[in-house]
mmCIF file of C-alpha atoms in Angstrom:
data_model
loop_
_atom_site.group_PDB
_atom_site.id
_atom_site.type_symbol
_atom_site.label_atom_id
_atom_site.label_comp_id
_atom_site.label_asym_id
_atom_site.label_seq_id
_atom_site.Cartn_x
_atom_site.Cartn_y
_atom_site.Cartn_z
ATOM 1 C CA MET T 497 -21.294 1.961 -2.474
ATOM 2 C CA GLN T 498 -22.204 -0.551 0.238
ATOM 3 C CA ILE T 499 -19.623 -1.289 2.953
ATOM 4 C CA GLU T 500 -19.899 -4.368 5.177
ATOM 5 C CA PHE T 501 -17.568 -5.511 7.977
ATOM 6 C CA SER T 502 -17.233 -8.947 9.554
ATOM 7 C CA PRO T 503 -14.987 -9.697 12.551
ATOM 8 C CA ASP T 504 -15.277 -13.386 11.616
ATOM 9 C CA GLY T 505 -12.369 -14.087 9.292
ATOM 10 C CA SER T 506 -13.339 -17.612 8.327
ATOM 11 C CA ALA T 507 -13.623 -18.671 4.702
ATOM 12 C CA ASP T 508 -17.275 -19.610 5.353
ATOM 13 C CA ALA T 509 -18.017 -16.100 6.639
ATOM 14 C CA LEU T 510 -16.456 -14.616 3.519
ATOM 15 C CA ARG T 511 -18.446 -16.941 1.261
ATOM 16 C CA GLN T 512 -21.701 -16.028 2.978
ATOM 17 C CA GLY T 513 -20.899 -12.316 2.953
ATOM 18 C CA VAL T 514 -19.996 -12.327 -0.740
ATOM 19 C CA GLN T 515 -23.090 -14.305 -1.695
ATOM 20 C CA THR T 516 -25.402 -11.992 0.259
ATOM 21 C CA LEU T 517 -23.874 -8.799 -1.117
ATOM 22 C CA ALA T 518 -23.629 -10.103 -4.689
ATOM 23 C CA ALA T 519 -27.323 -11.027 -4.648
ATOM 24 C CA ALA T 520 -28.320 -7.365 -4.347
ATOM 25 C CA PRO T 521 -29.560 -6.194 -7.770
ATOM 26 C CA ASP T 522 -27.490 -2.990 -7.791
ATOM 27 C CA ILE T 523 -24.099 -4.578 -6.888
ATOM 28 C CA HIS T 524 -21.829 -5.088 -9.903
ATOM 29 C CA ALA T 525 -18.486 -5.876 -8.184
ATOM 30 C CA ILE T 526 -17.071 -6.429 -4.690
ATOM 31 C CA LEU T 527 -13.767 -5.280 -3.219
ATOM 32 C CA VAL T 528 -12.350 -7.374 -0.356
ATOM 33 C CA PHE T 529 -9.909 -6.235 2.343
ATOM 34 C CA GLY T 530 -8.963 -9.218 4.507
ATOM 35 C CA CYS T 531 -6.518 -9.869 7.358
ATOM 36 C CA ASP T 532 -3.526 -12.178 7.175
ATOM 37 C CA GLU T 533 -4.560 -13.788 10.462
ATOM 38 C CA ASN T 534 -7.691 -15.106 8.725
ATOM 39 C CA HIS T 535 -5.311 -17.724 7.263
ATOM 40 C CA TRP T 536 -7.092 -17.808 3.907
ATOM 41 C CA GLN T 537 -5.620 -20.364 1.516
ATOM 42 C CA PRO T 538 -6.412 -21.043 -2.169
ATOM 43 C CA GLU T 539 -8.126 -24.333 -1.313
ATOM 44 C CA LEU T 540 -10.476 -22.422 0.998
ATOM 45 C CA LEU T 541 -11.232 -19.396 -1.180
ATOM 46 C CA ASP T 542 -10.802 -20.268 -4.849
ATOM 47 C CA ALA T 543 -14.242 -21.857 -5.268
ATOM 48 C CA THR T 544 -15.912 -18.772 -3.744
ATOM 49 C CA LEU T 545 -13.956 -16.405 -5.992
ATOM 50 C CA GLN T 546 -14.454 -18.447 -9.160
ATOM 51 C CA THR T 547 -18.213 -18.971 -8.778
ATOM 52 C CA ALA T 548 -19.274 -15.534 -7.492
ATOM 53 C CA GLN T 549 -22.065 -13.756 -9.353
ATOM 54 C CA VAL T 550 -19.956 -10.603 -9.698
ATOM 55 C CA PRO T 551 -16.164 -9.975 -9.893
ATOM 56 C CA ILE T 552 -14.432 -10.262 -6.520
ATOM 57 C CA LEU T 553 -11.132 -8.371 -6.224
ATOM 58 C CA GLY T 554 -8.980 -7.466 -3.254
ATOM 59 C CA GLY T 555 -6.095 -8.285 -0.995
ATOM 60 C CA ILE T 556 -4.949 -9.923 2.229
ATOM 61 C CA PHE T 557 -3.135 -7.438 4.474
ATOM 62 C CA PRO T 558 -1.412 -7.451 7.878
ATOM 63 C CA GLN T 559 -4.418 -5.544 9.280
ATOM 64 C CA ILE T 560 -7.541 -3.829 7.965
ATOM 65 C CA ILE T 561 -9.365 -0.603 8.817
ATOM 66 C CA TYR T 562 -13.070 -0.070 9.368
ATOM 67 C CA ARG T 563 -14.613 3.098 10.783
ATOM 68 C CA GLN T 564 -11.444 4.512 12.362
ATOM 69 C CA ARG T 565 -10.428 1.223 13.993
ATOM 70 C CA ASN T 566 -7.808 -1.356 13.022
ATOM 71 C CA TYR T 567 -8.397 -5.104 13.087
ATOM 72 C CA THR T 568 -6.095 -8.127 12.974
ATOM 73 C CA GLN T 569 -8.911 -10.494 11.988
ATOM 74 C CA GLY T 570 -11.993 -10.201 9.810
ATOM 75 C CA PHE T 571 -12.695 -8.545 6.482
ATOM 76 C CA VAL T 572 -14.371 -5.587 4.820
ATOM 77 C CA LEU T 573 -16.533 -5.954 1.713
ATOM 78 C CA VAL T 574 -17.204 -2.947 -0.507
ATOM 79 C CA GLY T 575 -20.078 -3.453 -2.920
ATOM 80 C CA LEU T 576 -19.841 -1.208 -5.975
ATOM 81 C CA ASN T 577 -22.983 0.003 -7.708
ATOM 82 C CA ARG T 578 -21.448 0.334 -11.151
ATOM 83 C CA GLU T 579 -19.402 -1.965 -13.363
ATOM 84 C CA ILE T 580 -15.630 -1.907 -13.004
ATOM 85 C CA GLN T 581 -12.725 -2.885 -15.232
ATOM 86 C CA TRP T 582 -9.629 -4.646 -13.983
ATOM 87 C CA GLN T 583 -6.268 -5.967 -15.156
ATOM 88 C CA GLN T 584 -3.959 -8.506 -13.541
ATOM 89 C CA VAL T 585 -0.211 -8.089 -14.052
ATOM 90 C CA ASP T 586 1.872 -11.169 -13.265
ATOM 91 C CA HIS T 587 5.558 -11.936 -12.571
ATOM 92 C CA LEU T 588 6.157 -8.919 -10.348
ATOM 93 C CA SER T 589 9.600 -10.149 -9.310
ATOM 94 C CA GLU T 590 10.979 -11.409 -12.619
ATOM 95 C CA ASP T 591 13.735 -9.421 -14.305
ATOM 96 C CA ALA T 592 12.557 -10.348 -17.792
ATOM 97 C CA ALA T 593 8.909 -9.405 -17.260
ATOM 98 C CA ASP T 594 7.612 -6.573 -19.457
ATOM 99 C CA TYR T 595 4.740 -4.670 -17.854
ATOM 100 C CA ASP T 596 4.313 -2.113 -20.650
ATOM 101 C CA LEU T 597 2.536 -4.422 -23.091
ATOM 102 C CA PRO T 598 -0.410 -5.475 -20.869
ATOM 103 C CA LEU T 599 -0.738 -1.989 -19.391
ATOM 104 C CA GLU T 600 -0.591 -0.269 -22.794
ATOM 105 C CA GLU T 601 -3.410 -2.471 -24.082
ATOM 106 C CA CYS T 602 -5.362 -1.875 -20.884
ATOM 107 C CA ALA T 603 -4.947 1.911 -21.115
ATOM 108 C CA GLU T 604 -6.180 1.904 -24.711
ATOM 109 C CA ARG T 605 -9.343 0.014 -23.726
ATOM 110 C CA TRP T 606 -10.079 2.175 -20.719
ATOM 111 C CA ASP T 607 -9.459 5.487 -22.489
ATOM 112 C CA SER T 608 -12.708 5.025 -24.392
ATOM 113 C CA ILE T 609 -14.787 4.774 -21.207
ATOM 114 C CA GLU T 610 -16.516 8.010 -20.276
ATOM 115 C CA GLY T 611 -16.855 9.408 -16.776
ATOM 116 C CA ASP T 612 -14.771 9.858 -13.643
ATOM 117 C CA ALA T 613 -12.322 7.158 -12.643
ATOM 118 C CA THR T 614 -9.911 6.361 -9.844
ATOM 119 C CA LEU T 615 -7.286 3.682 -10.408
ATOM 120 C CA MET T 616 -6.789 1.326 -7.468
ATOM 121 C CA VAL T 617 -3.497 -0.581 -7.465
ATOM 122 C CA LEU T 618 -3.023 -3.614 -5.214
ATOM 123 C CA VAL T 619 0.335 -5.394 -5.329
ATOM 124 C CA ASP T 620 2.122 -8.257 -3.661
ATOM 125 C CA GLY T 621 4.017 -6.064 -1.204
ATOM 126 C CA LEU T 622 7.014 -8.415 -1.065
ATOM 127 C CA ALA T 623 7.548 -8.476 -4.834
ATOM 128 C CA ALA T 624 10.926 -7.184 -6.021
ATOM 129 C CA ARG T 625 9.911 -5.016 -9.008
ATOM 130 C CA ILE T 626 7.104 -2.836 -7.709
ATOM 131 C CA ALA T 627 8.969 0.317 -8.768
ATOM 132 C CA ALA T 628 9.144 -0.986 -12.347
ATOM 133 C CA LEU T 629 5.384 -1.516 -12.300
ATOM 134 C CA ILE T 630 4.793 2.010 -10.963
ATOM 135 C CA GLU T 631 6.970 3.450 -13.731
ATOM 136 C CA SER T 632 5.030 1.489 -16.336
ATOM 137 C CA LEU T 633 1.728 2.704 -14.886
ATOM 138 C CA PHE T 634 2.925 6.292 -15.171
ATOM 139 C CA VAL T 635 4.171 5.825 -18.740
ATOM 140 C CA ASN T 636 0.949 4.216 -19.958
ATOM 141 C CA PHE T 637 -1.726 6.002 -17.914
ATOM 142 C CA GLY T 638 -0.135 9.314 -17.005
ATOM 143 C CA LEU T 639 -1.768 11.234 -14.165
ATOM 144 C CA VAL T 640 -5.134 11.959 -15.752
ATOM 145 C CA HIS T 641 -6.758 9.934 -12.962
ATOM 146 C CA ASN T 642 -5.862 9.577 -9.298
ATOM 147 C CA PHE T 643 -4.109 6.404 -8.135
ATOM 148 C CA ILE T 644 -4.448 4.834 -4.697
ATOM 149 C CA GLY T 645 -3.536 1.426 -3.315
ATOM 150 C CA GLY T 646 -0.945 -0.569 -1.452
ATOM 151 C CA GLY T 647 0.981 -3.748 -0.805
ATOM 152 C CA ALA T 648 -0.737 -6.929 0.346
ATOM 153 C CA GLY T 649 1.033 -9.677 2.229
ATOM 154 C CA SER T 650 2.047 -10.928 5.649
ATOM 155 C CA LEU T 651 4.042 -9.261 8.398
ATOM 156 C CA SER T 652 5.859 -12.584 8.746
ATOM 157 C CA PHE T 653 7.409 -11.651 5.352
ATOM 158 C CA GLU T 654 6.546 -15.135 4.076
ATOM 159 C CA ARG T 655 5.730 -15.097 0.374
ATOM 160 C CA LYS T 656 2.261 -16.547 -0.254
ATOM 161 C CA PRO T 657 -0.917 -15.822 -2.259
ATOM 162 C CA CYS T 658 -2.269 -12.464 -1.109
ATOM 163 C CA LEU T 659 -4.400 -11.031 -3.942
ATOM 164 C CA LEU T 660 -8.014 -12.039 -4.596
ATOM 165 C CA THR T 661 -9.099 -12.316 -8.223
ATOM 166 C CA PRO T 662 -12.039 -13.922 -10.041
ATOM 167 C CA SER T 663 -9.715 -16.802 -10.929
ATOM 168 C CA GLY T 664 -8.560 -17.366 -7.335
ATOM 169 C CA LEU T 665 -5.831 -16.301 -4.899
ATOM 170 C CA VAL T 666 -2.534 -15.260 -6.528
ATOM 171 C CA GLN T 667 0.908 -13.976 -5.522
ATOM 172 C CA ASP T 668 3.790 -12.084 -7.168
ATOM 173 C CA ALA T 669 1.238 -10.048 -9.093
ATOM 174 C CA ALA T 670 -0.584 -6.724 -9.176
ATOM 175 C CA LEU T 671 -4.223 -5.783 -9.670
ATOM 176 C CA LEU T 672 -5.179 -2.573 -11.434
ATOM 177 C CA ILE T 673 -8.845 -1.735 -10.894
ATOM 178 C CA ARG T 674 -10.713 1.091 -12.622
ATOM 179 C CA LEU T 675 -13.244 2.424 -10.123
ATOM 180 C CA PRO T 676 -15.931 4.630 -11.712
ATOM 181 C CA LEU T 677 -15.569 7.177 -8.912
ATOM 182 C CA CYS T 678 -14.205 10.660 -8.404
ATOM 183 C CA SER T 679 -11.512 10.988 -5.731
ATOM 184 C CA GLY T 680 -9.383 13.360 -3.725
ATOM 185 C CA VAL T 681 -6.045 12.003 -2.494
ATOM 186 C CA GLY T 682 -3.791 13.173 0.334
ATOM 187 C CA VAL T 683 -0.340 11.793 1.242
ATOM 188 C CA ALA T 684 1.858 12.532 4.293
ATOM 189 C CA HIS T 685 4.284 10.608 6.520
ATOM 190 C CA GLY T 686 5.646 12.754 9.394
ATOM 191 C CA TRP T 687 9.183 11.280 9.473
ATOM 192 C CA GLN T 688 12.131 13.669 9.827
ATOM 193 C CA PRO T 689 15.790 13.336 8.673
ATOM 194 C CA VAL T 690 18.317 12.700 11.475
ATOM 195 C CA SER T 691 21.504 12.051 9.494
ATOM 196 C CA GLU T 692 23.608 13.570 6.778
ATOM 197 C CA PRO T 693 22.915 12.406 3.203
ATOM 198 C CA MET T 694 24.371 9.062 2.127
ATOM 199 C CA LYS T 695 24.821 7.871 -1.435
ATOM 200 C CA VAL T 696 23.556 4.432 -2.416
ATOM 201 C CA THR T 697 26.689 3.139 -4.123
ATOM 202 C CA ASP T 698 25.518 -0.436 -4.745
ATOM 203 C CA SER T 699 21.955 -1.748 -4.832
ATOM 204 C CA GLN T 700 19.774 -4.129 -6.797
ATOM 205 C CA ARG T 701 16.033 -3.580 -6.786
ATOM 206 C CA ASN T 702 14.966 -3.679 -3.113
ATOM 207 C CA GLN T 703 18.353 -4.735 -1.724
ATOM 208 C CA VAL T 704 20.869 -2.095 -0.609
ATOM 209 C CA TYR T 705 24.442 -3.395 -0.472
ATOM 210 C CA THR T 706 26.608 -0.309 0.158
ATOM 211 C CA LEU T 707 26.159 3.266 1.359
ATOM 212 C CA ASP T 708 28.981 5.714 0.645
ATOM 213 C CA GLY T 709 31.039 2.746 -0.558
ATOM 214 C CA GLN T 710 30.762 0.884 2.774
ATOM 215 C CA ALA T 711 28.604 -2.096 3.808
ATOM 216 C CA ALA T 712 25.058 -0.745 4.086
ATOM 217 C CA PHE T 713 24.109 -2.421 7.365
ATOM 218 C CA GLU T 714 27.262 -1.220 9.109
ATOM 219 C CA GLN T 715 26.623 2.371 7.994
ATOM 220 C CA TYR T 716 23.004 2.083 9.123
ATOM 221 C CA ARG T 717 23.929 0.495 12.459
ATOM 222 C CA GLN T 718 26.585 3.098 13.299
ATOM 223 C CA ARG T 719 24.230 6.021 12.738
ATOM 224 C CA ILE T 720 21.435 4.545 14.835
ATOM 225 C CA GLU T 721 23.637 3.405 17.733
ATOM 226 C CA ALA T 722 25.413 6.777 17.802
ATOM 227 C CA ARG T 723 22.159 8.611 18.516
ATOM 228 C CA SER T 724 20.186 6.119 20.634
ATOM 229 C CA ALA T 725 20.442 3.375 23.234
ATOM 230 C CA ASP T 726 19.343 0.776 20.661
ATOM 231 C CA ARG T 727 21.826 -1.985 19.923
ATOM 232 C CA PHE T 728 21.504 -4.499 17.101
ATOM 233 C CA GLY T 729 21.712 -8.163 18.031
ATOM 234 C CA ALA T 730 21.232 -11.435 16.206
ATOM 235 C CA ASP T 731 17.461 -11.239 15.841
ATOM 236 C CA ASN T 732 16.190 -7.718 16.606
ATOM 237 C CA PHE T 733 16.805 -5.961 13.282
ATOM 238 C CA PHE T 734 13.191 -5.122 12.496
ATOM 239 C CA ASP T 735 12.393 -4.193 16.101
ATOM 240 C CA ILE T 736 14.878 -1.327 15.742
ATOM 241 C CA ALA T 737 14.493 -0.621 12.021
ATOM 242 C CA LYS T 738 10.754 0.086 12.324
ATOM 243 C CA SER T 739 11.721 3.372 14.036
ATOM 244 C CA TYR T 740 14.511 4.294 11.584
ATOM 245 C CA PRO T 741 13.455 4.154 7.933
ATOM 246 C CA LEU T 742 15.488 5.506 5.054
ATOM 247 C CA GLY T 743 14.358 8.603 3.167
ATOM 248 C CA VAL T 744 15.071 8.718 -0.555
ATOM 249 C CA VAL T 745 15.779 12.350 -1.432
ATOM 250 C CA LYS T 746 13.599 13.637 -4.302
ATOM 251 C CA LEU T 747 14.307 16.955 -5.997
ATOM 252 C CA GLY T 748 11.603 19.471 -5.115
ATOM 253 C CA ALA T 749 9.455 16.930 -3.251
ATOM 254 C CA GLU T 750 9.048 15.284 0.145
ATOM 255 C CA MET T 751 11.385 12.343 0.694
ATOM 256 C CA ILE T 752 10.075 8.887 -0.204
ATOM 257 C CA VAL T 753 10.317 6.576 2.802
ATOM 258 C CA ARG T 754 11.835 3.107 2.452
ATOM 259 C CA ASP T 755 11.338 0.514 5.171
ATOM 260 C CA PRO T 756 14.316 -1.799 5.906
ATOM 261 C CA LEU T 757 12.905 -5.269 6.655
ATOM 262 C CA MET T 758 15.922 -7.476 7.256
ATOM 263 C CA ARG T 759 19.600 -7.963 6.524
ATOM 264 C CA THR T 760 20.688 -9.637 3.308
ATOM 265 C CA GLU T 761 21.838 -13.269 3.468
ATOM 266 C CA ASP T 762 25.487 -12.276 3.963
ATOM 267 C CA GLY T 763 24.505 -9.853 6.734
ATOM 268 C CA LYS T 764 26.189 -6.879 5.082
ATOM 269 C CA GLY T 765 23.264 -5.324 3.216
ATOM 270 C CA MET T 766 19.580 -4.620 3.838
ATOM 271 C CA VAL T 767 16.343 -5.712 2.185
ATOM 272 C CA CYS T 768 13.714 -2.972 1.923
ATOM 273 C CA VAL T 769 10.044 -2.752 1.010
ATOM 274 C CA GLY T 770 10.321 -1.291 -2.483
ATOM 275 C CA GLU T 771 13.280 -0.519 -4.672
ATOM 276 C CA VAL T 772 16.141 1.796 -3.702
ATOM 277 C CA PRO T 773 17.878 2.963 -6.897
ATOM 278 C CA GLU T 774 21.647 2.798 -7.117
ATOM 279 C CA GLY T 775 23.088 6.312 -7.218
ATOM 280 C CA CYS T 776 20.279 7.947 -5.254
ATOM 281 C CA THR T 777 20.777 9.834 -1.997
ATOM 282 C CA VAL T 778 19.197 8.670 1.255
ATOM 283 C CA ARG T 779 19.005 9.950 4.818
ATOM 284 C CA LEU T 780 18.218 8.188 8.072
ATOM 285 C CA LEU T 781 14.766 9.170 9.361
ATOM 286 C CA ASN T 782 13.115 9.088 12.753
ATOM 287 C CA GLY T 783 9.847 10.371 14.122
ATOM 288 C CA THR T 784 7.585 10.876 17.107
ATOM 289 C CA ALA T 785 4.104 9.587 17.757
ATOM 290 C CA GLU T 786 2.828 13.160 17.702
ATOM 291 C CA GLY T 787 4.460 13.781 14.326
ATOM 292 C CA LEU T 788 2.966 10.680 12.723
ATOM 293 C CA ILE T 789 -0.486 11.403 14.122
ATOM 294 C CA ALA T 790 -0.283 14.976 12.831
ATOM 295 C CA ALA T 791 0.748 13.660 9.405
ATOM 296 C CA ALA T 792 -2.492 11.686 9.164
ATOM 297 C CA GLY T 793 -4.359 14.930 9.774
ATOM 298 C CA GLN T 794 -2.281 16.536 7.036
ATOM 299 C CA ALA T 795 -3.212 13.708 4.642
ATOM 300 C CA ASP T 796 -6.864 14.393 5.460
ATOM 301 C CA ARG T 797 -6.525 18.109 4.727
ATOM 302 C CA LEU T 798 -4.732 17.434 1.446
ATOM 303 C CA ALA T 799 -7.397 14.931 0.414
ATOM 304 C CA GLN T 800 -10.129 17.471 1.194
ATOM 305 C CA GLN T 801 -8.362 20.103 -0.902
ATOM 306 C CA SER T 802 -7.915 17.634 -3.752
ATOM 307 C CA TRP T 803 -11.592 16.653 -3.619
ATOM 308 C CA GLN T 804 -12.800 20.245 -3.631
ATOM 309 C CA GLN T 805 -10.761 20.954 -6.756
ATOM 310 C CA GLN T 806 -12.656 18.244 -8.610
ATOM 311 C CA SER T 807 -16.158 18.131 -7.199
ATOM 312 C CA GLU T 808 -18.773 20.270 -5.465
ATOM 313 C CA SER T 809 -20.534 17.206 -4.041
ATOM 314 C CA THR T 810 -19.861 15.432 -0.736
ATOM 315 C CA PRO T 811 -17.684 12.297 -0.727
ATOM 316 C CA GLU T 812 -19.510 9.029 -0.092
ATOM 317 C CA ALA T 813 -16.697 7.224 1.744
ATOM 318 C CA ALA T 814 -12.978 7.276 2.495
ATOM 319 C CA LEU T 815 -10.317 4.704 1.646
ATOM 320 C CA PHE T 816 -7.396 4.861 4.096
ATOM 321 C CA ILE T 817 -4.175 3.074 3.142
ATOM 322 C CA ASP T 818 -1.738 3.236 6.063
ATOM 323 C CA CYS T 819 1.566 1.454 6.583
ATOM 324 C CA ILE T 820 1.576 -1.463 9.031
ATOM 325 C CA SER T 821 4.908 -0.277 10.437
ATOM 326 C CA ARG T 822 3.167 2.882 11.640
ATOM 327 C CA VAL T 823 1.034 0.606 13.833
ATOM 328 C CA LEU T 824 4.171 -1.077 15.151
ATOM 329 C CA PHE T 825 5.662 2.346 15.929
ATOM 330 C CA LEU T 826 2.531 3.931 17.432
ATOM 331 C CA GLY T 827 1.188 0.928 19.347
ATOM 332 C CA ASP T 828 -2.118 1.725 21.038
ATOM 333 C CA ARG T 829 -1.897 5.306 19.770
ATOM 334 C CA ILE T 830 -2.768 4.108 16.269
ATOM 335 C CA THR T 831 -6.384 4.889 17.204
ATOM 336 C CA GLU T 832 -5.413 8.557 17.540
ATOM 337 C CA GLU T 833 -4.045 8.487 14.005
ATOM 338 C CA LEU T 834 -7.125 6.785 12.590
ATOM 339 C CA GLU T 835 -9.350 9.364 14.258
ATOM 340 C CA GLN T 836 -7.601 12.117 12.268
ATOM 341 C CA VAL T 837 -8.935 10.982 8.904
ATOM 342 C CA ALA T 838 -12.317 11.577 7.260
ATOM 343 C CA PRO T 839 -14.419 12.349 10.348
ATOM 344 C CA GLY T 840 -18.100 11.817 9.583
ATOM 345 C CA LEU T 841 -17.493 9.524 6.602
ATOM 346 C CA PRO T 842 -17.570 5.718 6.366
ATOM 347 C CA VAL T 843 -13.879 4.722 6.411
ATOM 348 C CA PHE T 844 -12.451 1.435 5.163
ATOM 349 C CA GLY T 845 -8.977 0.339 4.138
ATOM 350 C CA ALA T 846 -5.867 -1.576 5.052
ATOM 351 C CA LEU T 847 -2.594 -1.428 6.930
ATOM 352 C CA THR T 848 -0.190 -2.352 4.193
ATOM 353 C CA LEU T 849 3.319 -3.323 3.102
ATOM 354 C CA GLY T 850 3.864 -0.136 1.146
ATOM 355 C CA GLU T 851 1.453 2.480 -0.161
ATOM 356 C CA ILE T 852 0.703 3.696 -3.695
ATOM 357 C CA ALA T 853 -0.623 7.135 -4.656
ATOM 358 C CA ASN T 854 -0.061 10.216 -6.724
ATOM 359 C CA THR T 855 0.182 13.543 -4.962
ATOM 360 C CA GLY T 856 -1.719 16.169 -6.892
ATOM 361 C CA ARG T 857 -0.836 15.774 -10.555
ATOM 362 C CA ASP T 858 2.924 15.581 -10.076
ATOM 363 C CA TYR T 859 4.131 12.212 -8.800
ATOM 364 C CA LEU T 860 3.119 8.559 -8.753
ATOM 365 C CA GLU T 861 5.078 6.678 -6.103
ATOM 366 C CA PHE T 862 5.384 3.513 -4.062
ATOM 367 C CA TYR T 863 5.718 4.724 -0.467
ATOM 368 C CA ASN T 864 6.617 3.122 2.875
ATOM 369 C CA LYS T 865 5.556 4.208 6.378
ATOM 370 C CA THR T 866 3.128 6.707 4.826
ATOM 371 C CA ALA T 867 -0.520 7.635 5.337
ATOM 372 C CA VAL T 868 -2.599 7.808 2.127
ATOM 373 C CA LEU T 869 -6.228 8.930 2.216
ATOM 374 C CA GLY T 870 -8.607 8.786 -0.709
ATOM 375 C CA LEU T 871 -12.023 10.434 -0.565
ATOM 376 C CA LEU T 872 -14.379 8.627 -2.945
ATOM 377 C CA GLY T 873 -17.720 9.485 -4.500
ATOM 378 C CA ARG T 874 -19.555 10.534 -7.617
ATOM 379 C CA ASP T 875 -19.124 13.992 -9.061
#
């Protein structure tokens, strides 16, 4: 595994970096983690992606991570020393799309490949049916291998191409990449419930219309304003919401965090990152900087435990997938969080619109506001 970082986010810098890394005789594929502020467009990147000597796969994220620091510009290249397999899944917002067929065929092909594997999942983080994709992944692949990944896209919430593939930049899609690597995965978020449970009485995919039979935004607003000095105005929804996510209650497991992004067009409901099932129970969450920083340390400990259960060797590197809204909450203290993970190892990753992982062998989920660490190497 060869990891390269460039603070220059230009398309020319990416082209040169890819060409140099791909020319190495032992590099068989390249992963790319790029920043939204690079302003990459299909007309700038497609020729580089389509003519590369090896497959180029990756995403464009609000920020990226390299060696315990976060960056708003630049990119990380990860050269892989063994061949990979990958599958693109399209139409990630269409109601009629069936994800089982392509994933079933993919699982059948990959089942015959020997050796360790970790499945990386990169999605358009603003797509509406990410939960349906996650369910299909679980049905077709099970939890034989670890999963890790996250949502690409822009913090402006503008829909645009955000996934890099050998055919060019794409949007409203997902990439499933079989990495021939062993992994240990740890997941933690640090948010705590601060309200009584509420039932989601009307929702559709990632839009929540009513809570306990009342307009969702009004219920949300009342609970926040009753416990803080924050007051919602015409244009400050996300400024407040970044500190008050929703927690979806899961039987026998830690709550799954859902990040409210904006109000629905009629102003009565809320649009979240990821689906919120009708009939589920949610609670208002809040946290402290100390709690979130400690959670990153917990993710590190869980990843170490997971790794030790599978391998006696030392990990080669660490992939850290952390939610961009944790940066918005922590501010300059994000460096304290990044310093909690994988000390002594090369760290790369992204600050994402949602995180994907399985915890142990029990759950595969699409998370928000969560820290996910994957230790990677060969057994």
